[in-house]
Amino acid sequence: MSSLPSTATTTSPRGTAPEVVIRTDGLIKDYATGSRFRERGAVRALDGLDLEIHRGEVFGFLGPNGAGKSTMIRVLLDQLRPTSGHAEVLGVTPQRGGPGLRARIGYLPGELMMSGRSTAGDLLAHLARVRGGVGTDRIRPLAERLTLDLDKPIRGLSKGNKQKVGVVQAFMHRPELLILDEPTSGLDPLLQHEFLAMVREAQQDGATVFMSSHVLSEVELVAERVAIVRQGRIVDLDDVATLRHHAGQQVELAFAEPVDAGPFRGLPGVEDLEVDGAELRCLLRGEPDALLKVAARYRVVRWSAEDRELEDLFLDFYRVPVKGDEEVAHRGH
Amino acid sequence: MATDTPTRPARSDRAGVLPRRQGLAVTSWVLRQQRRAVVGWSIALAAVCAIYVGFYPAIGDQDMAQLIEGMPEGLVQALGYEGIDTAPGYLESTIFSLLGPALLLVFAIGFGARVLAGEEEDGKLELELTLPVDRRRVLLERFLAMVVQLLVLACVMVVTVVSMVLALDMDVMVANIVAGTLGPFLFVLAMGTVSLGAGASTGRKAIGLAAGAGLAVASFMADALAPLIEGGGWLENASPFAWYLGGEPLTEGVHWAGFGGLVAITVVALAVALPVFARRDLGV
């Protein structure tokens, strides 16, 4: 029997593999396109996706729009059935798990569609009722925390306020797995901060969090590991720091007088070097030491180094037209 | 799988626990959203019924008899006006075989197509279907919401017609008015369920609308044209519209076989839609 009581929810016993909460093996999902009146075809939204997410971790699922993020999430929630391959959530396939499985999940849709004259409070009470009343007592405190007015009609709510309704209903029943699709879109920075705090608290509570996004900055503050998905495949899977290292920084230096590009060329970590008179621009990965030491030979009048956005990282992947595993190799470690 | 893991997190003890005391949460939520619509339809239905019953004394039996005499026999049959020169015949020809079902049909087919496929297309169903509730239950609870609303509208019809008949002292049996309303109710419920089922099976509101409205129109045409066609009896027998009018409920009372057929349409539409809706991809 394996029903010994345990408080170890975030870490597994030494020497054993961590408990897998989400597992996909070669997950493929094709959508039919066209109709019987037009030419039929299929679009492959997921193209052999392999993923393992462990209990207690916050996992970022990153990719541009249309990469298959929402498709993956909708397979996990049994909205879509895989064309082939295998998905397992909390040890059971989404289809077999059914309502009992979904009772343990909190889900925030990427695009939350709601309307009607009912108030936000009524809708949340209704959702809690379908959950058998679980979480009803948390609606008010969560709404206060996110400054959501429960007495306003849903159809009058702004995008940000609708998003708050979505966040409350995803968290209210203290689910052991949170699946959040583009969670902070529409939330102002202050609320994004509050939301990330809620994610951390859920994690401390033992919850596993799977959040998708198309911006790294949205997940890098809370996620430990991040997968980058492109055209339905995982092209990179790393901890956030490594990914950040890969992303590099966009460096700009301005000198007092025009400089020669020569000494800067071929420095470790320096890529995409551009020297235009007294201005130098480059992409820097890793330590800035070598670059700074060469730059110090001249008089530097201005400098900036910005973390690159994930969009740029995607562009890196896109301009390297190689397939599958080679891409990961190209990223280098 | 790691079945030999010595300990499992305590949270897993809740595995697969279905919510209790869910009640008919989905039905009651849909009905709440529909409150205004049902009130509006009730007022319209009551007004139309009251106006038509109210016309009867003004027109009178004699005028009606003269009207029919002046019409070609085929037209009279197509319109179902054979018995219009009696009070029950008048009610049947106007309210129970034409305006009542027409109004209720518009409501039922529209609601049936919208309440599942329409909401799915709009993305409003997504949240509900990710809750711990079986898809089939969602479909059935939404069907139930349609039944409840149609019952309310049917009651409005009965109450309006009965009050007018009593007020005008017309020669119609109250029990037969109830029987006469049961027919349109079952017919409209069947067509609405076809809409709901076709929409649920395909996820397309337009297909739901087309299925329900198409079947209703075909039924009506078959019933209206059958008497005009040599040997068209089979056509009439095949028309669900004729099933509820066949027995002439306002003069003869309930026509059980026809009503059974209408209930069968409803049951079959649900029985086909339930497994398809449970199996297919949602919102694509």
Coordinates of C-alpha atoms in Angstrom, one line a residue:
Chain A
M1 CA 0.0 0.0 0.0
S2 CA 1.2 3.5 -0.7
S3 CA -1.2 5.4 1.4
L4 CA 1.3 6.3 4.2
P5 CA 0.7 9.9 5.2
S6 CA 3.4 12.2 4.0
T7 CA 3.9 15.9 4.0
A8 CA 6.6 15.8 1.3
T9 CA 4.7 17.4 -1.5
T10 CA 7.3 19.5 -3.1
T11 CA 10.3 17.2 -2.9
S12 CA 10.5 13.5 -3.3
P13 CA 12.5 11.2 -1.1
R14 CA 16.2 11.1 -1.9
G15 CA 17.1 8.6 -4.5
T16 CA 13.7 8.2 -6.1
A17 CA 12.5 10.0 -9.2
P18 CA 10.2 12.9 -8.6
E19 CA 6.5 12.2 -9.0
V20 CA 5.3 13.1 -12.5
V21 CA 2.2 15.2 -12.5
I22 CA 2.0 15.8 -16.3
R23 CA 3.5 13.4 -18.8
T24 CA 3.1 13.5 -22.6
D25 CA 4.7 11.0 -24.9
G26 CA 4.9 11.8 -28.6
L27 CA 1.7 13.7 -28.4
I28 CA 0.3 14.5 -31.8
K29 CA -2.8 16.5 -32.5
D30 CA -4.1 17.2 -36.0
Y31 CA -6.9 19.6 -36.7
A32 CA -9.0 19.0 -39.8
T33 CA -9.3 22.1 -42.0
G34 CA -11.7 23.0 -44.7
S35 CA -15.1 21.4 -45.1
R36 CA -16.7 18.8 -47.3
F37 CA -17.3 21.6 -49.7
R38 CA -13.7 22.6 -49.9
E39 CA -10.5 20.8 -50.0
R40 CA -9.9 18.8 -46.9
G41 CA -6.6 18.9 -45.1
A42 CA -5.1 18.7 -41.6
V43 CA -3.0 21.1 -39.6
R44 CA -0.6 19.5 -37.2
A45 CA -0.8 21.6 -34.0
L46 CA 1.2 19.2 -31.8
D47 CA 4.0 17.3 -33.5
G48 CA 5.3 14.7 -31.1
L49 CA 5.4 16.6 -27.9
D50 CA 7.3 15.0 -25.0
L51 CA 7.1 16.6 -21.6
E52 CA 7.4 15.6 -17.9
I53 CA 6.3 18.0 -15.2
H54 CA 7.1 17.1 -11.6
R55 CA 5.0 17.6 -8.5
G56 CA 5.5 20.9 -6.8
E57 CA 7.3 22.7 -9.6
V58 CA 6.3 25.8 -11.4
F59 CA 6.8 25.1 -15.1
G60 CA 6.8 27.7 -17.9
F61 CA 5.5 26.7 -21.3
L62 CA 6.7 29.3 -23.7
G63 CA 6.1 29.8 -27.4
P64 CA 4.8 32.3 -29.9
N65 CA 1.1 32.4 -30.7
G66 CA 0.1 29.4 -32.7
A67 CA 2.9 27.2 -31.5
G68 CA 0.5 24.7 -29.9
K69 CA 0.4 25.9 -26.3
S70 CA -3.3 26.1 -26.0
T71 CA -3.8 22.9 -27.9
M72 CA -1.5 21.1 -25.4
I73 CA -3.5 22.6 -22.5
R74 CA -6.8 21.7 -24.0
V75 CA -5.6 18.1 -24.4
L76 CA -4.7 18.0 -20.7
L77 CA -8.2 19.2 -19.8
D78 CA -9.9 16.6 -22.1
Q79 CA -11.3 19.3 -24.4
L80 CA -9.4 17.7 -27.3
R81 CA -8.4 14.1 -27.8
P82 CA -4.9 13.4 -29.1
T83 CA -4.6 12.1 -32.7
S84 CA -1.8 9.9 -31.4
G85 CA 0.6 9.7 -28.5
H86 CA -0.2 9.7 -24.9
A87 CA -1.0 12.3 -22.2
E88 CA -1.3 11.7 -18.5
V89 CA -2.3 14.1 -15.8
L90 CA -2.0 13.1 -12.1
G91 CA -1.4 9.5 -13.2
V92 CA -4.4 9.1 -15.5
T93 CA -5.3 10.0 -19.1
P94 CA -7.5 13.1 -19.2
Q95 CA -10.3 11.1 -20.8
R96 CA -10.3 8.4 -18.2
G97 CA -9.8 10.9 -15.4
G98 CA -12.9 12.8 -16.4
P99 CA -14.7 15.0 -13.9
G100 CA -12.9 13.4 -11.0
L101 CA -9.6 14.5 -12.5
R102 CA -10.8 18.0 -13.3
A103 CA -11.9 18.4 -9.7
R104 CA -8.2 18.5 -8.8
I105 CA -7.3 21.0 -11.5
G106 CA -7.6 24.8 -11.6
Y107 CA -7.7 26.2 -15.1
L108 CA -7.4 29.7 -16.4
P109 CA -8.3 29.9 -20.1
G110 CA -6.2 32.0 -22.4
E111 CA -9.2 33.8 -23.7
L112 CA -11.9 34.0 -21.1
M113 CA -15.3 34.5 -22.8
M114 CA -18.0 35.6 -20.4
S115 CA -21.1 37.7 -20.8
G116 CA -24.5 38.2 -19.2
R117 CA -26.3 40.3 -16.7
S118 CA -25.2 38.2 -13.7
T119 CA -22.6 39.7 -11.5
A120 CA -19.0 38.4 -11.2
G121 CA -19.9 37.1 -7.7
D122 CA -22.9 35.2 -9.0
L123 CA -20.8 33.6 -11.7
L124 CA -18.1 32.6 -9.3
A125 CA -20.7 31.2 -6.9
H126 CA -22.1 29.2 -9.7
L127 CA -18.7 27.8 -10.7
A128 CA -18.1 26.9 -7.1
R129 CA -21.4 25.2 -7.0
V130 CA -20.5 23.0 -9.9
R131 CA -17.5 22.1 -7.9
G132 CA -19.8 20.9 -5.1
G133 CA -19.3 24.1 -3.1
V134 CA -15.6 23.7 -2.8
G135 CA -13.9 27.1 -2.7
T136 CA -17.0 29.2 -2.1
D137 CA -15.4 30.6 1.1
R138 CA -12.3 31.8 -0.8
I139 CA -14.2 33.9 -3.4
R140 CA -14.4 37.0 -1.3
P141 CA -10.9 37.1 0.0
L142 CA -9.4 36.3 -3.4
A143 CA -11.5 39.0 -5.0
E144 CA -10.5 41.5 -2.4
R145 CA -6.9 40.6 -2.9
L146 CA -7.2 41.2 -6.7
T147 CA -9.5 44.3 -6.1
L148 CA -12.3 42.7 -8.1
D149 CA -15.7 44.1 -7.6
L150 CA -18.0 41.1 -7.2
D151 CA -21.2 43.2 -7.6
K152 CA -20.5 44.4 -11.1
P153 CA -22.3 42.7 -14.0
I154 CA -20.0 40.5 -16.0
R155 CA -20.8 42.1 -19.3
G156 CA -19.6 45.5 -18.0
L157 CA -16.2 44.2 -16.9
S158 CA -13.0 45.3 -18.5
K159 CA -10.6 42.7 -19.9
G160 CA -8.5 43.0 -16.8
N161 CA -11.4 42.5 -14.5
K162 CA -12.6 39.5 -16.5
Q163 CA -9.1 38.1 -16.1
K164 CA -9.4 38.6 -12.3
V165 CA -12.6 36.5 -12.4
G166 CA -10.6 33.8 -14.2
V167 CA -7.8 33.9 -11.7
V168 CA -10.2 33.7 -8.7
Q169 CA -12.0 30.6 -10.2
A170 CA -8.8 28.9 -11.0
F171 CA -7.4 29.3 -7.5
M172 CA -10.5 29.2 -5.2
H173 CA -10.7 25.4 -4.7
R174 CA -7.0 25.1 -3.9
P175 CA -6.3 22.7 -6.7
E176 CA -3.2 20.5 -6.6
L177 CA -2.6 21.3 -10.3
L178 CA -2.9 24.8 -11.7
I179 CA -3.0 25.1 -15.5
L180 CA -2.7 28.7 -16.5
D181 CA -2.9 29.8 -20.1
E182 CA -1.3 33.3 -20.6
P183 CA -2.3 34.2 -17.0
T184 CA -1.1 37.7 -16.7
S185 CA -2.4 39.1 -19.9
G186 CA -4.7 42.0 -19.2
L187 CA -3.5 42.5 -15.6
D188 CA -1.7 45.7 -14.7
P189 CA 1.8 45.4 -13.3
L190 CA 0.7 45.7 -9.7
L191 CA -1.8 42.9 -10.1
Q192 CA 0.8 40.8 -12.1
H193 CA 2.9 41.1 -9.0
E194 CA 0.0 39.9 -6.8
F195 CA -0.7 37.1 -9.1
L196 CA 2.8 35.8 -9.1
A197 CA 2.7 35.9 -5.3
M198 CA -0.4 33.8 -5.5
V199 CA 1.4 31.3 -7.7
R200 CA 4.3 31.1 -5.2
E201 CA 1.9 30.5 -2.3
A202 CA 0.1 27.8 -4.2
Q203 CA 3.5 26.2 -4.8
Q204 CA 4.3 26.4 -1.1
D205 CA 1.0 24.7 -0.5
G206 CA 2.2 21.8 -2.6
A207 CA 0.5 22.7 -5.9
T208 CA 2.1 22.1 -9.2
V209 CA 1.8 25.0 -11.7
F210 CA 1.9 24.7 -15.4
M211 CA 1.8 28.2 -17.1
S212 CA 2.0 29.1 -20.7
S213 CA 3.1 32.4 -22.1
H214 CA 4.6 34.1 -25.1
V215 CA 6.8 36.3 -23.0
L216 CA 9.6 35.0 -20.8
S217 CA 9.4 37.9 -18.3
E218 CA 5.9 36.6 -17.4
V219 CA 7.1 33.3 -16.1
E220 CA 10.8 33.7 -15.3
L221 CA 10.1 35.2 -11.9
V222 CA 8.3 32.1 -10.7
A223 CA 9.2 29.2 -13.0
E224 CA 12.0 26.9 -12.3
R225 CA 12.0 25.1 -15.6
V226 CA 10.9 26.4 -19.0
A227 CA 10.1 24.6 -22.2
I228 CA 10.1 26.4 -25.5
V229 CA 7.6 25.1 -27.9
R230 CA 7.6 25.8 -31.6
Q231 CA 5.4 24.3 -34.2
G232 CA 4.1 21.7 -31.8
R233 CA 7.5 20.5 -30.7
I234 CA 9.7 21.2 -27.7
V235 CA 12.8 22.9 -29.1
D236 CA 14.4 23.7 -25.8
L237 CA 13.9 22.7 -22.1
D238 CA 16.0 24.3 -19.4
D239 CA 16.0 25.9 -16.1
V240 CA 15.2 29.6 -16.3
A241 CA 18.8 30.8 -15.6
T242 CA 20.2 28.8 -18.4
L243 CA 17.6 30.0 -20.8
R244 CA 18.3 33.6 -19.7
H245 CA 21.9 32.9 -20.4
H246 CA 21.1 31.7 -23.8
A247 CA 18.9 34.7 -24.4
G248 CA 21.8 36.9 -23.7
Q249 CA 21.8 40.7 -23.5
Q250 CA 21.6 43.4 -26.1
V251 CA 24.6 45.6 -25.4
E252 CA 25.1 49.1 -26.7
L253 CA 28.2 51.2 -26.1
A254 CA 28.9 54.7 -27.2
F255 CA 32.5 55.9 -27.3
A256 CA 33.9 59.4 -27.4
E257 CA 35.4 58.9 -30.8
P258 CA 35.0 56.3 -33.7
V259 CA 36.5 52.9 -32.9
D260 CA 37.8 50.1 -34.9
A261 CA 35.7 46.9 -34.9
G262 CA 38.7 44.7 -35.1
P263 CA 39.6 44.2 -31.5
F264 CA 36.0 43.4 -30.6
R265 CA 35.6 40.7 -33.2
G266 CA 35.7 37.2 -32.0
L267 CA 35.5 38.0 -28.3
P268 CA 34.0 35.2 -26.2
G269 CA 30.2 35.6 -25.9
V270 CA 30.0 38.5 -28.4
E271 CA 27.8 37.9 -31.4
D272 CA 26.1 40.0 -34.1
L273 CA 28.7 42.7 -33.7
E274 CA 28.0 46.1 -35.3
V275 CA 30.3 49.0 -35.2
D276 CA 29.0 52.3 -36.6
G277 CA 31.5 55.1 -36.0
A278 CA 31.6 55.7 -32.3
E279 CA 28.6 53.3 -31.6
L280 CA 28.9 49.6 -30.9
R281 CA 26.1 47.2 -30.7
C282 CA 26.3 43.4 -30.1
L283 CA 24.5 40.4 -28.6
L284 CA 26.3 39.2 -25.5
R285 CA 25.9 35.8 -24.0
G286 CA 27.6 34.9 -20.8
E287 CA 30.1 37.0 -18.9
P288 CA 30.7 40.6 -20.1
D289 CA 34.3 40.6 -18.9
A290 CA 36.2 40.2 -22.2
L291 CA 34.0 42.8 -23.9
L292 CA 34.4 45.3 -21.0
K293 CA 38.2 44.9 -20.9
V294 CA 38.5 45.8 -24.7
A295 CA 36.0 48.6 -24.4
A296 CA 38.0 50.1 -21.5
R297 CA 40.8 50.9 -23.8
Y298 CA 38.6 53.7 -25.2
R299 CA 36.7 56.4 -23.4
V300 CA 33.1 55.0 -23.0
V301 CA 30.5 57.8 -22.8
R302 CA 27.3 55.8 -22.6
W303 CA 26.4 52.1 -22.1
S304 CA 23.3 49.9 -21.9
A305 CA 22.8 46.2 -21.6
E306 CA 19.2 44.9 -21.8
D307 CA 17.9 41.4 -21.3
R308 CA 16.6 40.3 -24.5
E309 CA 12.9 39.4 -24.7
L310 CA 11.9 35.9 -25.5
E311 CA 10.6 37.0 -28.9
D312 CA 14.2 37.6 -29.8
L313 CA 15.0 34.2 -28.6
F314 CA 12.3 32.7 -30.8
L315 CA 13.8 34.6 -33.7
D316 CA 17.1 32.9 -33.0
F317 CA 15.3 29.5 -33.3
Y318 CA 13.5 30.6 -36.4
R319 CA 16.5 31.7 -38.3
V320 CA 18.3 28.4 -37.8
P321 CA 16.4 26.2 -40.2
V322 CA 17.4 22.9 -38.8
K323 CA 15.1 20.2 -37.3
G324 CA 14.3 18.9 -33.9
D325 CA 17.1 17.8 -31.7
E326 CA 19.7 19.6 -33.8
E327 CA 18.2 22.9 -32.7
V328 CA 18.7 22.1 -29.1
A329 CA 22.3 21.2 -29.9
H330 CA 22.7 24.4 -31.7
R331 CA 21.7 26.3 -28.6
G332 CA 24.8 24.8 -27.0
H333 CA 25.4 24.1 -23.3
Chain B
M1 CA 5.2 3.7 -13.6
A2 CA 6.7 4.1 -10.2
T3 CA 4.3 1.8 -8.3
D4 CA 7.0 1.0 -5.8
T5 CA 7.2 4.6 -4.5
P6 CA 7.0 4.2 -0.8
T7 CA 5.0 7.4 -0.1
R8 CA 2.6 9.4 -2.0
P9 CA 1.7 12.9 -1.2
A10 CA -1.3 13.3 1.0
R11 CA -3.1 15.5 -1.5
S12 CA -3.5 12.4 -3.8
D13 CA -5.9 11.1 -1.2
R14 CA -8.5 13.3 -2.8
A15 CA -8.0 11.6 -6.1
G16 CA -11.0 11.4 -8.3
V17 CA -13.4 12.7 -5.7
L18 CA -16.4 14.0 -7.5
P19 CA -18.1 17.0 -6.1
R20 CA -21.3 16.2 -4.1
R21 CA -24.3 18.4 -3.8
Q22 CA -23.8 19.7 -7.2
G23 CA -27.5 19.8 -7.8
L24 CA -28.7 21.0 -11.1
A25 CA -26.2 23.8 -11.1
V26 CA -25.9 24.1 -14.9
T27 CA -29.7 24.0 -15.5
S28 CA -30.4 26.7 -12.8
W29 CA -27.6 28.9 -14.1
V30 CA -28.9 28.7 -17.7
L31 CA -32.4 29.4 -16.5
R32 CA -31.1 32.5 -14.6
Q33 CA -29.5 33.8 -17.8
Q34 CA -32.8 33.2 -19.6
R35 CA -35.1 34.9 -17.2
R36 CA -35.7 38.1 -19.2
A37 CA -36.0 36.1 -22.5
V38 CA -38.7 33.9 -21.0
V39 CA -40.7 36.8 -19.6
G40 CA -40.5 38.5 -23.1
W41 CA -41.7 35.4 -24.9
S42 CA -44.4 34.8 -22.4
I43 CA -45.8 38.3 -22.9
A44 CA -45.7 37.9 -26.7
L45 CA -47.3 34.5 -26.6
A46 CA -50.1 35.5 -24.2
A47 CA -50.8 38.6 -26.3
V48 CA -51.1 36.6 -29.6
C49 CA -53.2 34.0 -28.0
A50 CA -55.5 36.5 -26.4
I51 CA -55.9 38.5 -29.6
Y52 CA -56.8 35.4 -31.6
V53 CA -59.3 34.0 -29.1
G54 CA -60.7 37.5 -28.8
F55 CA -61.4 37.7 -32.5
Y56 CA -63.7 34.7 -32.5
P57 CA -66.9 36.3 -31.2
A58 CA -66.4 39.3 -33.6
I59 CA -66.1 37.0 -36.6
G60 CA -68.6 34.5 -35.5
D61 CA -69.4 31.0 -36.7
Q62 CA -71.5 32.2 -39.7
D63 CA -68.8 34.5 -41.1
M64 CA -66.3 31.7 -40.9
A65 CA -68.6 29.2 -42.6
Q66 CA -69.0 31.8 -45.4
L67 CA -65.3 32.4 -45.6
I68 CA -64.6 28.7 -46.1
E69 CA -67.4 28.3 -48.7
G70 CA -65.7 30.9 -50.8
M71 CA -62.3 29.2 -50.7
P72 CA -61.2 26.3 -53.0
E73 CA -61.4 23.0 -51.1
G74 CA -57.7 22.3 -51.5
L75 CA -56.7 25.5 -49.9
V76 CA -59.1 24.9 -47.0
Q77 CA -57.4 21.5 -46.5
A78 CA -53.9 22.9 -46.8
L79 CA -54.6 25.5 -44.2
G80 CA -56.4 23.0 -42.0
Y81 CA -59.5 25.1 -41.9
E82 CA -62.0 22.3 -42.3
G83 CA -63.4 22.8 -38.8
I84 CA -62.9 26.5 -38.4
D85 CA -66.6 27.3 -38.2
T86 CA -66.7 25.8 -34.6
A87 CA -65.1 27.3 -31.6
P88 CA -62.7 24.3 -31.0
G89 CA -62.0 24.2 -34.7
Y90 CA -61.2 27.9 -34.8
L91 CA -58.8 27.6 -31.9
E92 CA -57.1 24.6 -33.4
S93 CA -56.7 26.2 -36.8
T94 CA -55.3 29.4 -35.5
I95 CA -53.6 29.1 -32.2
F96 CA -52.8 25.4 -31.8
S97 CA -51.7 24.4 -35.2
L98 CA -50.2 27.7 -36.5
L99 CA -49.3 30.6 -34.3
G100 CA -48.6 28.8 -31.0
P101 CA -46.2 26.2 -32.5
A102 CA -44.7 28.8 -34.8
L103 CA -43.8 31.1 -31.9
L104 CA -42.7 28.3 -29.7
L105 CA -40.7 26.8 -32.6
V106 CA -38.7 30.0 -33.1
F107 CA -37.9 30.0 -29.4
A108 CA -37.1 26.3 -29.1
I109 CA -35.0 26.0 -32.2
G110 CA -33.1 29.2 -31.5
F111 CA -32.5 28.2 -27.9
G112 CA -31.6 24.6 -28.8
A113 CA -28.9 25.7 -31.2
R114 CA -27.5 28.5 -29.1
V115 CA -27.4 26.9 -25.6
L116 CA -24.7 24.4 -26.6
A117 CA -23.2 24.9 -30.0
G118 CA -23.7 28.6 -29.9
E119 CA -22.1 29.0 -26.6
E120 CA -19.3 26.6 -27.6
E121 CA -18.6 28.7 -30.7
D122 CA -18.5 31.9 -28.6
G123 CA -16.1 30.2 -26.2
K124 CA -18.5 30.6 -23.3
L125 CA -18.8 26.8 -22.7
E126 CA -15.1 26.3 -22.2
L127 CA -14.9 27.1 -18.5
E128 CA -18.0 24.9 -17.7
L129 CA -16.6 21.9 -19.5
T130 CA -13.3 22.1 -17.6
L131 CA -15.2 21.9 -14.3
P132 CA -15.7 18.5 -12.6
V133 CA -18.9 17.7 -14.6
D134 CA -19.4 15.1 -17.2
R135 CA -20.0 16.4 -20.7
R136 CA -23.1 14.3 -21.1
R137 CA -24.5 15.8 -17.9
V138 CA -23.8 19.3 -19.3
L139 CA -25.8 18.4 -22.4
L140 CA -28.7 16.9 -20.4
E141 CA -28.8 19.8 -17.9
R142 CA -29.0 22.2 -20.8
F143 CA -31.7 20.1 -22.4
L144 CA -33.6 20.2 -19.1
A145 CA -33.4 24.0 -19.2
M146 CA -35.1 23.9 -22.5
V147 CA -37.9 21.6 -21.2
V148 CA -38.5 23.9 -18.2
Q149 CA -38.8 27.0 -20.4
L150 CA -41.1 25.3 -22.9
L151 CA -43.3 24.1 -20.0
V152 CA -43.5 27.7 -18.7
L153 CA -44.5 28.9 -22.2
A154 CA -47.0 26.1 -22.7
C155 CA -48.6 27.0 -19.3
V156 CA -48.8 30.6 -20.4
M157 CA -50.6 29.5 -23.5
V158 CA -53.0 27.3 -21.5
V159 CA -53.8 29.9 -18.9
T160 CA -54.3 32.6 -21.5
V161 CA -56.6 30.5 -23.8
V162 CA -58.6 29.1 -20.8
S163 CA -59.1 32.5 -19.3
M164 CA -60.3 33.9 -22.6
V165 CA -62.5 31.0 -23.4
L166 CA -64.1 31.2 -19.9
A167 CA -64.5 35.0 -20.2
L168 CA -66.1 34.8 -23.7
D169 CA -68.2 31.7 -22.7
M170 CA -67.0 29.7 -25.7
D171 CA -68.0 26.1 -26.2
V172 CA -64.5 24.4 -25.6
M173 CA -63.6 21.9 -23.0
V174 CA -60.8 23.0 -20.7
A175 CA -59.3 19.5 -20.6
N176 CA -59.1 19.6 -24.4
I177 CA -57.2 22.9 -24.3
V178 CA -54.6 21.3 -22.1
A179 CA -54.5 18.3 -24.5
G180 CA -54.3 20.7 -27.4
T181 CA -51.3 22.5 -25.9
L182 CA -49.5 19.2 -25.1
G183 CA -49.3 18.5 -28.8
P184 CA -47.5 21.7 -29.8
F185 CA -45.4 21.4 -26.7
L186 CA -44.2 17.9 -27.6
F187 CA -43.7 18.9 -31.3
V188 CA -41.7 22.0 -30.4
L189 CA -39.7 20.1 -27.8
A190 CA -38.8 17.5 -30.4
M191 CA -37.7 20.1 -33.0
G192 CA -35.8 22.1 -30.3
T193 CA -34.0 18.9 -29.2
V194 CA -33.1 18.1 -32.8
S195 CA -31.5 21.6 -32.9
L196 CA -29.7 21.0 -29.6
G197 CA -28.6 17.5 -30.7
A198 CA -27.4 18.5 -34.1
G199 CA -25.5 21.5 -32.6
A200 CA -24.0 19.4 -29.8
S201 CA -22.9 16.7 -32.3
T202 CA -21.2 19.2 -34.6
G203 CA -20.3 22.2 -32.5
R204 CA -21.9 24.4 -35.2
K205 CA -24.9 26.6 -34.2
A206 CA -25.8 27.0 -37.9
I207 CA -26.1 23.2 -38.3
G208 CA -28.3 23.0 -35.2
L209 CA -30.6 25.8 -36.5
A210 CA -30.8 24.2 -40.0
A211 CA -31.6 20.7 -38.6
G212 CA -34.4 21.9 -36.3
A213 CA -35.9 24.4 -38.6
G214 CA -35.5 22.1 -41.7
L215 CA -37.3 19.3 -40.0
A216 CA -40.1 21.6 -38.7
V217 CA -40.7 23.1 -42.1
A218 CA -40.6 19.7 -43.9
S219 CA -43.1 18.4 -41.4
F220 CA -45.4 21.3 -41.9
M221 CA -45.1 21.1 -45.7
A222 CA -45.8 17.4 -45.7
D223 CA -48.8 17.8 -43.6
A224 CA -50.2 20.7 -45.6
L225 CA -49.5 19.1 -49.0
A226 CA -50.5 15.5 -48.3
P227 CA -54.2 16.0 -48.7
L228 CA -53.6 17.6 -52.1
I229 CA -51.6 14.7 -53.5
E230 CA -53.2 11.5 -54.8
G231 CA -52.2 8.8 -52.5
G232 CA -50.4 11.3 -50.2
G233 CA -51.5 9.5 -47.0
W234 CA -48.0 8.2 -46.4
L235 CA -46.7 11.7 -46.5
E236 CA -49.0 12.8 -43.8
N237 CA -48.2 9.7 -41.7
A238 CA -44.5 10.6 -42.0
S239 CA -45.0 14.2 -40.8
P240 CA -44.4 14.8 -37.1
F241 CA -46.5 17.9 -37.5
A242 CA -49.5 15.7 -38.4
W243 CA -48.8 13.4 -35.5
Y244 CA -50.0 15.9 -33.0
L245 CA -52.8 17.3 -35.1
G246 CA -54.0 14.0 -36.4
G247 CA -56.2 13.3 -33.4
E248 CA -57.7 16.8 -33.5
P249 CA -57.1 17.2 -29.7
L250 CA -59.4 20.2 -29.2
T251 CA -62.4 18.2 -30.3
E252 CA -61.3 14.7 -29.5
G253 CA -58.7 14.9 -26.8
V254 CA -55.2 13.4 -26.6
H255 CA -53.8 11.4 -29.5
W256 CA -51.4 9.1 -27.8
A257 CA -49.7 7.4 -30.7
G258 CA -48.8 10.6 -32.3
F259 CA -47.5 12.1 -29.0
G260 CA -45.5 8.9 -28.5
G261 CA -43.8 9.5 -31.9
L262 CA -42.9 13.1 -30.9
V263 CA -41.4 11.9 -27.6
A264 CA -39.5 9.3 -29.6
I265 CA -37.9 12.0 -31.8
T266 CA -36.8 13.8 -28.7
V267 CA -35.3 10.7 -27.1
V268 CA -33.5 9.7 -30.3
A269 CA -32.1 13.1 -30.9
L270 CA -30.6 13.0 -27.4
A271 CA -29.5 9.4 -27.6
V272 CA -27.5 10.2 -30.8
A273 CA -26.1 13.5 -29.6
L274 CA -24.9 12.3 -26.1
P275 CA -22.1 9.9 -27.2
V276 CA -21.0 12.1 -30.1
F277 CA -20.7 15.1 -27.8
A278 CA -18.9 13.1 -25.2
R279 CA -16.3 11.9 -27.7
R280 CA -15.6 14.8 -30.1
D281 CA -13.1 17.7 -29.8
L282 CA -14.6 20.8 -28.3
G283 CA -14.3 24.3 -29.6
V284 CA -12.4 23.7 -32.8

